[in-house]
Short mmCIF file of N, CA and C in Angstrom, two decimals:
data_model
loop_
_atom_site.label_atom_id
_atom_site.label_comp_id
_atom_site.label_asym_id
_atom_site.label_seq_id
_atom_site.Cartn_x
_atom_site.Cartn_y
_atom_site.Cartn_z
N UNK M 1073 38.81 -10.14 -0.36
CA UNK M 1073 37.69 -10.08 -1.29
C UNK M 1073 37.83 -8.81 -2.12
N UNK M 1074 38.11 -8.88 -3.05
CA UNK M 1074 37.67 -7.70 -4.15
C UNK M 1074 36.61 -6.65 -4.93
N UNK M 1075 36.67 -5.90 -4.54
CA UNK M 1075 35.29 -5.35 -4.64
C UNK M 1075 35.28 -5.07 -6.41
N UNK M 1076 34.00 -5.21 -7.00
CA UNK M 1076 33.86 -4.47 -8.52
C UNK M 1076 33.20 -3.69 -8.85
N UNK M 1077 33.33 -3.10 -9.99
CA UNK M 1077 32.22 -1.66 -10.07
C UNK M 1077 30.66 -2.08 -9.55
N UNK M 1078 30.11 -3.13 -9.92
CA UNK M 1078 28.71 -3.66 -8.94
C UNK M 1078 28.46 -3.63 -8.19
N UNK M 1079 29.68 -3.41 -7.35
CA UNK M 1079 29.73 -3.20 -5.75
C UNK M 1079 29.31 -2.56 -5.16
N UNK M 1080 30.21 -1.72 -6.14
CA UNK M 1080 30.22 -0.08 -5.96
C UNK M 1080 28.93 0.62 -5.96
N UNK M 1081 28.30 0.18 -7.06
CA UNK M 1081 26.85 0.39 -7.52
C UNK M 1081 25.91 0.36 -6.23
N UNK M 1082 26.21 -0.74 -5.92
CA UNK M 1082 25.41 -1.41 -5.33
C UNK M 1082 25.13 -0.54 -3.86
N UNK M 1083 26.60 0.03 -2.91
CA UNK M 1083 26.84 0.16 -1.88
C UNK M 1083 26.30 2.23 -2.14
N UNK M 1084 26.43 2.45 -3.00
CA UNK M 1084 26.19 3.66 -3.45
C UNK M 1084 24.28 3.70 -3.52
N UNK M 1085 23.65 3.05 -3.78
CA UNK M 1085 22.46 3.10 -4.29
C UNK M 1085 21.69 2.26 -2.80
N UNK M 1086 22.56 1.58 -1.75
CA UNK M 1086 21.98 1.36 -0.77
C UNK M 1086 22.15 2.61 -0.14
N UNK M 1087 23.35 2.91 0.06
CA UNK M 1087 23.30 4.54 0.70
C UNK M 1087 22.16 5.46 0.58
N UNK M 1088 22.13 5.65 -0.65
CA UNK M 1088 21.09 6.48 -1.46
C UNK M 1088 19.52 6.38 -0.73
N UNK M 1089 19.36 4.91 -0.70
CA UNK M 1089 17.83 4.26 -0.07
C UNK M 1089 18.10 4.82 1.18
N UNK M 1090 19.05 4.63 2.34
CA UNK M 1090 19.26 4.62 3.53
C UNK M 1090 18.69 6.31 3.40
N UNK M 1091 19.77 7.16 3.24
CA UNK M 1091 19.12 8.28 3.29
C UNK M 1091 18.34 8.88 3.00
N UNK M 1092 17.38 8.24 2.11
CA UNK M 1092 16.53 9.40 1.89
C UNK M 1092 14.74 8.60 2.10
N UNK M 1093 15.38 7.19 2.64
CA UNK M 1093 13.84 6.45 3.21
C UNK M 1093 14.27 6.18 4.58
N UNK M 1094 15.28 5.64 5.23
CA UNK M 1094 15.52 5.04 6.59
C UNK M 1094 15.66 6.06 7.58
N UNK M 1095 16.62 7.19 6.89
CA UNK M 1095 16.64 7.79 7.90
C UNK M 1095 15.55 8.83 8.29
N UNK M 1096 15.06 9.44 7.27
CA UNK M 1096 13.26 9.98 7.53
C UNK M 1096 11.93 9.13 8.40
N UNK M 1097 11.94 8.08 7.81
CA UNK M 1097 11.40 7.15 9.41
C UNK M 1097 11.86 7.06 10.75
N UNK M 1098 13.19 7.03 10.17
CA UNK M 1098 13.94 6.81 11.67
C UNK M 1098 13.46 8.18 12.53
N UNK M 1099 13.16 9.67 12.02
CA UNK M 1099 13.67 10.66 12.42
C UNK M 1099 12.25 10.47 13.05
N UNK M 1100 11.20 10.36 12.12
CA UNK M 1100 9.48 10.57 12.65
C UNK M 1100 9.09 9.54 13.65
N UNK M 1101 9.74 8.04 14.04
CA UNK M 1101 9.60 7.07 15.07
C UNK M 1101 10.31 8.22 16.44
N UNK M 1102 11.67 8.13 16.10
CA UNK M 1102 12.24 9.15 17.47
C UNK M 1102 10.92 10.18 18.07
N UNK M 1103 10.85 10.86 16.92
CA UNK M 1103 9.87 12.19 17.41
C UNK M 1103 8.50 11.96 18.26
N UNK M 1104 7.93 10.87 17.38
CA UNK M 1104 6.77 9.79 18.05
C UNK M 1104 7.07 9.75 19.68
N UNK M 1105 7.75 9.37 19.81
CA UNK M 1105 8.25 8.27 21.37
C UNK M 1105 9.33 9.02 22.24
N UNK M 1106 9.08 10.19 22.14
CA UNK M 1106 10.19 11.83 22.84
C UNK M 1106 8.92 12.93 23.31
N UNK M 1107 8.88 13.05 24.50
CA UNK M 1107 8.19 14.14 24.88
C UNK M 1107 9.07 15.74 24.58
N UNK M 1108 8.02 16.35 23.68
CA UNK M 1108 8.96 17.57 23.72
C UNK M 1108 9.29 18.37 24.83
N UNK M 1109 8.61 18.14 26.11
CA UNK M 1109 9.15 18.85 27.03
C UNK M 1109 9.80 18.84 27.43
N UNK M 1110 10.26 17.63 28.04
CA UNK M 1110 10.76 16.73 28.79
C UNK M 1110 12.40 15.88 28.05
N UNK M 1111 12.19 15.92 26.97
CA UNK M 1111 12.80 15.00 26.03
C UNK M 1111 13.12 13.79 26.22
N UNK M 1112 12.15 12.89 27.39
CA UNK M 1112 12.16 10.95 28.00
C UNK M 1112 10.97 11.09 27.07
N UNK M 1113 11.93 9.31 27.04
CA UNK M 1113 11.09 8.28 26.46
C UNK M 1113 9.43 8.30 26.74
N UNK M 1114 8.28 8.33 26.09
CA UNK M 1114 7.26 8.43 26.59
C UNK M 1114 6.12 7.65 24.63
N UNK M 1115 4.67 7.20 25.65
CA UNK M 1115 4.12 6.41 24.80
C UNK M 1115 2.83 7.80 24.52
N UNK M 1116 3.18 8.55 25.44
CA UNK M 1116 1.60 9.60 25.61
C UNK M 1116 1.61 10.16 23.82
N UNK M 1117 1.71 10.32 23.53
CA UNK M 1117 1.69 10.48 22.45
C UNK M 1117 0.80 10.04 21.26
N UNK M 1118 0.68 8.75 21.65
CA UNK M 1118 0.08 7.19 20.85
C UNK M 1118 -1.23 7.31 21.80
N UNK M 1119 -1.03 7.87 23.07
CA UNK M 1119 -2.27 7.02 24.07
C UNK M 1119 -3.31 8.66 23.31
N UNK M 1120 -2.87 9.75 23.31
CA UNK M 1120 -3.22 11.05 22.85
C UNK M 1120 -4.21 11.23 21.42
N UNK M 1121 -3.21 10.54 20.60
CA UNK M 1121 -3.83 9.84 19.42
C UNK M 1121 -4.56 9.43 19.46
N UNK M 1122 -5.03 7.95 20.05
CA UNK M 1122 -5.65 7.07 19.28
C UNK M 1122 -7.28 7.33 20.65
N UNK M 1123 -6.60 8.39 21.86
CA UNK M 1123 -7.72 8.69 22.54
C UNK M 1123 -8.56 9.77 22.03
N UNK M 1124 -8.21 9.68 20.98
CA UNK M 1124 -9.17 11.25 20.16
C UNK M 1124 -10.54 10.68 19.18
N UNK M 1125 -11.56 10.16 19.52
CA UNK M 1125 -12.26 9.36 18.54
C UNK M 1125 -12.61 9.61 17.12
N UNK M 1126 -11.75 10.36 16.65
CA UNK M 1126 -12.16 10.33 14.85
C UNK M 1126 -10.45 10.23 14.55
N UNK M 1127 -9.42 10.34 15.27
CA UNK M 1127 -8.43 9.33 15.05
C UNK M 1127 -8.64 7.94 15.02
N UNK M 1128 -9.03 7.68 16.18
CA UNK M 1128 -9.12 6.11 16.33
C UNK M 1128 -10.16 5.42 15.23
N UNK M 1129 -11.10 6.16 15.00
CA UNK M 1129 -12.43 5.43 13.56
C UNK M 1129 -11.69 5.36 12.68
N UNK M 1130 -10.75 6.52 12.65
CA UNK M 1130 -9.75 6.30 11.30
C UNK M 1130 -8.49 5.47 11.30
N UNK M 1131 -8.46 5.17 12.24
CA UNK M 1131 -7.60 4.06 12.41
C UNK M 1131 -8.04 2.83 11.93
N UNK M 1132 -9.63 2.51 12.53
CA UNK M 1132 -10.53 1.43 12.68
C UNK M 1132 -10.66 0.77 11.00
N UNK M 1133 -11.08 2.17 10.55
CA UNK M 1133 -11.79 2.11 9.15
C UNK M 1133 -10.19 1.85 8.18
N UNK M 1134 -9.15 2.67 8.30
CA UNK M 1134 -7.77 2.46 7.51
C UNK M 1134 -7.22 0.47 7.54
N UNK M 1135 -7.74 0.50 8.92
CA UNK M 1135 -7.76 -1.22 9.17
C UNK M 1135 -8.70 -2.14 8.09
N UNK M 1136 -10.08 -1.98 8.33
CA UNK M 1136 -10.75 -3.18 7.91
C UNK M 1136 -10.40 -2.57 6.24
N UNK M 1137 -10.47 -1.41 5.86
CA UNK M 1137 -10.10 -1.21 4.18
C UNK M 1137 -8.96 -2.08 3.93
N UNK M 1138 -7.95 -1.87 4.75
CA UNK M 1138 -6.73 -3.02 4.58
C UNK M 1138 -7.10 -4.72 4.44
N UNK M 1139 -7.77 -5.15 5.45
CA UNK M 1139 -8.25 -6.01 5.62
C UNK M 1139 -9.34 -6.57 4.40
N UNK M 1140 -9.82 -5.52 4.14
CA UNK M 1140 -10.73 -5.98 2.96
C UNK M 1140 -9.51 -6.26 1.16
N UNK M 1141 -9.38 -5.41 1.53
CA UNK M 1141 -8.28 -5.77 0.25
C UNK M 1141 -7.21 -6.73 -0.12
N UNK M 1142 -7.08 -6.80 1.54
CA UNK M 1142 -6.10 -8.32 1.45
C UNK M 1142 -6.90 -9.13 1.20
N UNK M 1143 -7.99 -9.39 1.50
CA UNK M 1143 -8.91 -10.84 1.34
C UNK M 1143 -9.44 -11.03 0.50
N UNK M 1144 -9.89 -9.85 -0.12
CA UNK M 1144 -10.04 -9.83 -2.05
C UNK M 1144 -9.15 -9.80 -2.97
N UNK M 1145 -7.96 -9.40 -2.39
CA UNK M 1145 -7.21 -9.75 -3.49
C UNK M 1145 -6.78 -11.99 -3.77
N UNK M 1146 -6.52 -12.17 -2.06
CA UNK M 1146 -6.43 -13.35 -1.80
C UNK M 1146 -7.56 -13.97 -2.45
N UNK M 1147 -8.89 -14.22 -2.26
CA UNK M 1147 -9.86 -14.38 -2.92
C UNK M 1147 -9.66 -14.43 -4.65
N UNK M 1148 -9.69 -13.50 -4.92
CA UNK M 1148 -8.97 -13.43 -6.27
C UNK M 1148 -7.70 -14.17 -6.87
N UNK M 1149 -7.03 -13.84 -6.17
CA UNK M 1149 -5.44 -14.03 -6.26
C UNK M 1149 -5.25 -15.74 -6.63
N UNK M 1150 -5.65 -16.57 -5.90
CA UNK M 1150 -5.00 -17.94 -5.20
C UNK M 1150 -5.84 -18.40 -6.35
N UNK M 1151 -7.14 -18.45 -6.40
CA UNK M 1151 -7.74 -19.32 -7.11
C UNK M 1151 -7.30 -19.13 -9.03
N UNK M 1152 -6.75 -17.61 -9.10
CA UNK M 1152 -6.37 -17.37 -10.65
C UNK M 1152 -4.61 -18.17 -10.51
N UNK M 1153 -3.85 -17.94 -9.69
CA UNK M 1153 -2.54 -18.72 -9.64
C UNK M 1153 -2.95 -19.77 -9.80
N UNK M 1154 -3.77 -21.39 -9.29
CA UNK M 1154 -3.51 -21.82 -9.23
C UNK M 1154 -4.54 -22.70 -10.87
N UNK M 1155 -5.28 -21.94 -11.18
CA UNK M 1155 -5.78 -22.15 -12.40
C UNK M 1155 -4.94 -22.47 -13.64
N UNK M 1156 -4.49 -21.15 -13.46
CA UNK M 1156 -3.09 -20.51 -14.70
C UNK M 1156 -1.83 -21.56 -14.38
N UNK M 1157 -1.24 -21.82 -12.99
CA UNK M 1157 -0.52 -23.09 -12.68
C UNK M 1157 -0.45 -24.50 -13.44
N UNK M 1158 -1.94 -25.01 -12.79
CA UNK M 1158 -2.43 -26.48 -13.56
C UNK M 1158 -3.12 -26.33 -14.45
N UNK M 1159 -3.39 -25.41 -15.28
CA UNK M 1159 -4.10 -25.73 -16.39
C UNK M 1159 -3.82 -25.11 -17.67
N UNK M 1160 -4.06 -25.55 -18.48
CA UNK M 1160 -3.73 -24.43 -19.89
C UNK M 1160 -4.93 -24.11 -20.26
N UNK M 1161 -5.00 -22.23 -20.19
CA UNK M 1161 -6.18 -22.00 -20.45
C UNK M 1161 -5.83 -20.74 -21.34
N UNK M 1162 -6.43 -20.25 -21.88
CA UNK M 1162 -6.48 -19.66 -23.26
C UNK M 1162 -6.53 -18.46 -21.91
N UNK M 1163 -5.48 -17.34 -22.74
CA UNK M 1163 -5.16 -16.04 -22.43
C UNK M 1163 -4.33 -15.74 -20.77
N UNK M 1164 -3.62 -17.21 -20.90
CA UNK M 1164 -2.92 -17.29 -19.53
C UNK M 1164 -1.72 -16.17 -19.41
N UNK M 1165 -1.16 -15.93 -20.83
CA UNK M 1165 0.30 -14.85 -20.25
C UNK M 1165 -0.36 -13.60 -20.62
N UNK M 1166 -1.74 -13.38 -20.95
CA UNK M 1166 -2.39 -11.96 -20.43
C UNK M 1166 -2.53 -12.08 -18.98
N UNK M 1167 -3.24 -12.15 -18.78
CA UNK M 1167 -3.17 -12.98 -17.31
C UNK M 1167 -2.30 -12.50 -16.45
N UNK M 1168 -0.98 -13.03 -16.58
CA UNK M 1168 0.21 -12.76 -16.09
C UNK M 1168 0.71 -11.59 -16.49
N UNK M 1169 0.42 -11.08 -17.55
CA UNK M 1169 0.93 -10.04 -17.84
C UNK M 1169 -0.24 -8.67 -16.82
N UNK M 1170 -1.32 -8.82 -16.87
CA UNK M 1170 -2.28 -7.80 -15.91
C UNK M 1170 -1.38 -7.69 -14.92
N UNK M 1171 -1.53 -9.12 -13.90
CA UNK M 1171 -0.62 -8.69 -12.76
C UNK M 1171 0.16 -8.14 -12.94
N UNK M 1172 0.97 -8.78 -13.69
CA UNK M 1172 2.68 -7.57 -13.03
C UNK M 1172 2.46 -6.41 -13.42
N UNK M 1173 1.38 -5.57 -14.48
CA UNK M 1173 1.30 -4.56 -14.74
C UNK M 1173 0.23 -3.67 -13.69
N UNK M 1174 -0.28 -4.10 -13.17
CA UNK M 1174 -1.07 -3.73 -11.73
C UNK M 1174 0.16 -3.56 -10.69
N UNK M 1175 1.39 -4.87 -10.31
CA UNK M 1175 2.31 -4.09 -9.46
C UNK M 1175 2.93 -2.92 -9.51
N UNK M 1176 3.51 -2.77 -11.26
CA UNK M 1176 4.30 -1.57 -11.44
C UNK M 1176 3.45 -0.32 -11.87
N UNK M 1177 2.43 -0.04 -11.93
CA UNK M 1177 2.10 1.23 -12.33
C UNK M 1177 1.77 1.70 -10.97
N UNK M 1178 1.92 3.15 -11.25
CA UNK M 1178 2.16 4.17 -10.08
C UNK M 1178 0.77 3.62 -9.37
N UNK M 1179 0.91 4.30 -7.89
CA UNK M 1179 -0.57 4.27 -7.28
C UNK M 1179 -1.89 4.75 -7.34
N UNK M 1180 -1.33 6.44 -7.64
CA UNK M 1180 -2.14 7.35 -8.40
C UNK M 1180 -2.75 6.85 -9.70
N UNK M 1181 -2.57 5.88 -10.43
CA UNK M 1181 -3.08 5.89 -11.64
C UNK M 1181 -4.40 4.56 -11.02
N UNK M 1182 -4.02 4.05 -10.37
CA UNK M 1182 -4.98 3.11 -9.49
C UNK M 1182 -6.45 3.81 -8.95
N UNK M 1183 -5.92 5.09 -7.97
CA UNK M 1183 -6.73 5.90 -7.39
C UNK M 1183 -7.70 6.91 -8.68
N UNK M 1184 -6.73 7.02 -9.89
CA UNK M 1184 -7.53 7.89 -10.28
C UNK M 1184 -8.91 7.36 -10.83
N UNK M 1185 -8.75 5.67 -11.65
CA UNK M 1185 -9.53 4.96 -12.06
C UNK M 1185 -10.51 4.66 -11.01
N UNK M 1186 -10.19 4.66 -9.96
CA UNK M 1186 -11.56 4.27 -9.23
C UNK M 1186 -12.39 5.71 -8.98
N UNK M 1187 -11.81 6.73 -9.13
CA UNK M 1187 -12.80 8.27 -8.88
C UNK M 1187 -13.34 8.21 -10.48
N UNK M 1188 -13.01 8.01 -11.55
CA UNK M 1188 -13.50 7.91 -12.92
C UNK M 1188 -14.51 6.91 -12.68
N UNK M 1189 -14.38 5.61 -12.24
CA UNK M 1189 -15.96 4.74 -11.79
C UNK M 1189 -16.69 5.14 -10.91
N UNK M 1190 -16.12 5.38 -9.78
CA UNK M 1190 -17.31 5.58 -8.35
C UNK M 1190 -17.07 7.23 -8.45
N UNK M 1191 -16.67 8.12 -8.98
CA UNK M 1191 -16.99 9.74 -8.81
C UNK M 1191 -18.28 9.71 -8.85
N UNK M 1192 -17.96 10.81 -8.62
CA UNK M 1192 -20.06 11.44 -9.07
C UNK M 1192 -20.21 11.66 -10.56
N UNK M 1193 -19.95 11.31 -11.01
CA UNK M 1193 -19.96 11.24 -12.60
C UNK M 1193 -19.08 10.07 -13.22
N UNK M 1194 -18.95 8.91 -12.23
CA UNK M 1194 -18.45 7.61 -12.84
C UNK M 1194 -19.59 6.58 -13.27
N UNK M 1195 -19.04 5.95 -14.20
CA UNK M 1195 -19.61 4.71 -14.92
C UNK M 1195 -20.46 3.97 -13.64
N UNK M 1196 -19.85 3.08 -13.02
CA UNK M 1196 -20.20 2.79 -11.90
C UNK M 1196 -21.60 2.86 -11.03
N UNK M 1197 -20.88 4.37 -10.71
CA UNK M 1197 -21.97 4.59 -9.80
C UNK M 1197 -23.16 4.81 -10.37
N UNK M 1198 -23.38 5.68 -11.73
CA UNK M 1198 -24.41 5.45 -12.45
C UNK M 1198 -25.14 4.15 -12.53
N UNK M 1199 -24.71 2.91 -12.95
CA UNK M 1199 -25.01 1.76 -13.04
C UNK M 1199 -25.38 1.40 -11.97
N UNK M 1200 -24.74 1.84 -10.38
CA UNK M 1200 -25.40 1.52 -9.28
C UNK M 1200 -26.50 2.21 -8.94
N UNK M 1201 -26.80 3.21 -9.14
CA UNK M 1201 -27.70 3.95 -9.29
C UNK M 1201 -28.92 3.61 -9.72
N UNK M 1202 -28.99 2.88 -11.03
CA UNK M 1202 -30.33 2.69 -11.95
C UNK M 1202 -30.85 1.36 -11.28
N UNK M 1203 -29.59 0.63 -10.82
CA UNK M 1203 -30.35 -0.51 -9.88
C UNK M 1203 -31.25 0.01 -8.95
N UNK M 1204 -31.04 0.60 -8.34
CA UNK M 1204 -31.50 1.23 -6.87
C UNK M 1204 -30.41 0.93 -5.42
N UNK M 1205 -29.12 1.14 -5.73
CA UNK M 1205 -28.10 1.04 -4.81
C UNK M 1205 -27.57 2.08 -4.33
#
């Protein structure tokens, strides 16, 4: 088999990922599951953690936020795919175009828009406010 410059590319830029994402996990899982005293295998660590109760709420709470977002987005999600799918509806490749522009922009620009609504001086919360919320 012959390799071509794509290859090359290719095997170079997996490297690249490997080191500087795989093996940094790799290093913080080891450290996790190694007693420093001792240097055996051990779980105390995790049991240490999650026995500390404002770890574990934050565990609790990092959960259902997850949980909530998957199910709103799903919520959201399925019923606009399958609209935009079977139907022709006026402003469908905006549409398509939001999404993919919601995947690729940074995260931070996500986070900052929601402190500009819900800050203490966001749109938002004002509006929730005058309701009585």
């Amino acid at each position: 088999m012959r390799l071509d410059f794509w290859s090359g590319v290719m095997a170079v830029a997996l490297a690249v990922v490997a080191l500087l994402m795989v093996w940094p996990l790799f290093n913080i899982f080891t450290a996790s599951v190694i007693d420093n005293r001792s240097g055996a295998l051990t779980l105390a660590n995790f049991a240490r953690i999650l026995g500390h109760p404002a770890y574990r709420g934050a565990l609790i709470n990092s959960l259902i936020v997850g949980a909530g977002g998957m199910l709103g987005a799903m919520l959201l999600g399925i019923p606009l795919a399958m609209l935009t799918t079977r139907f022709v509806i006026v402003g469908r490749d905006l549409l398509a175009t939001l999404a993919v522009l919601a995947l690729v922009s940074p995260p931070f620009i996500g986070a900052y828009a929601w402190i500009m609504m819900l800050g203490s001086n966001g749109w938002m919360r004002a509006l929730l406010a005058d309701i009585g919320i």
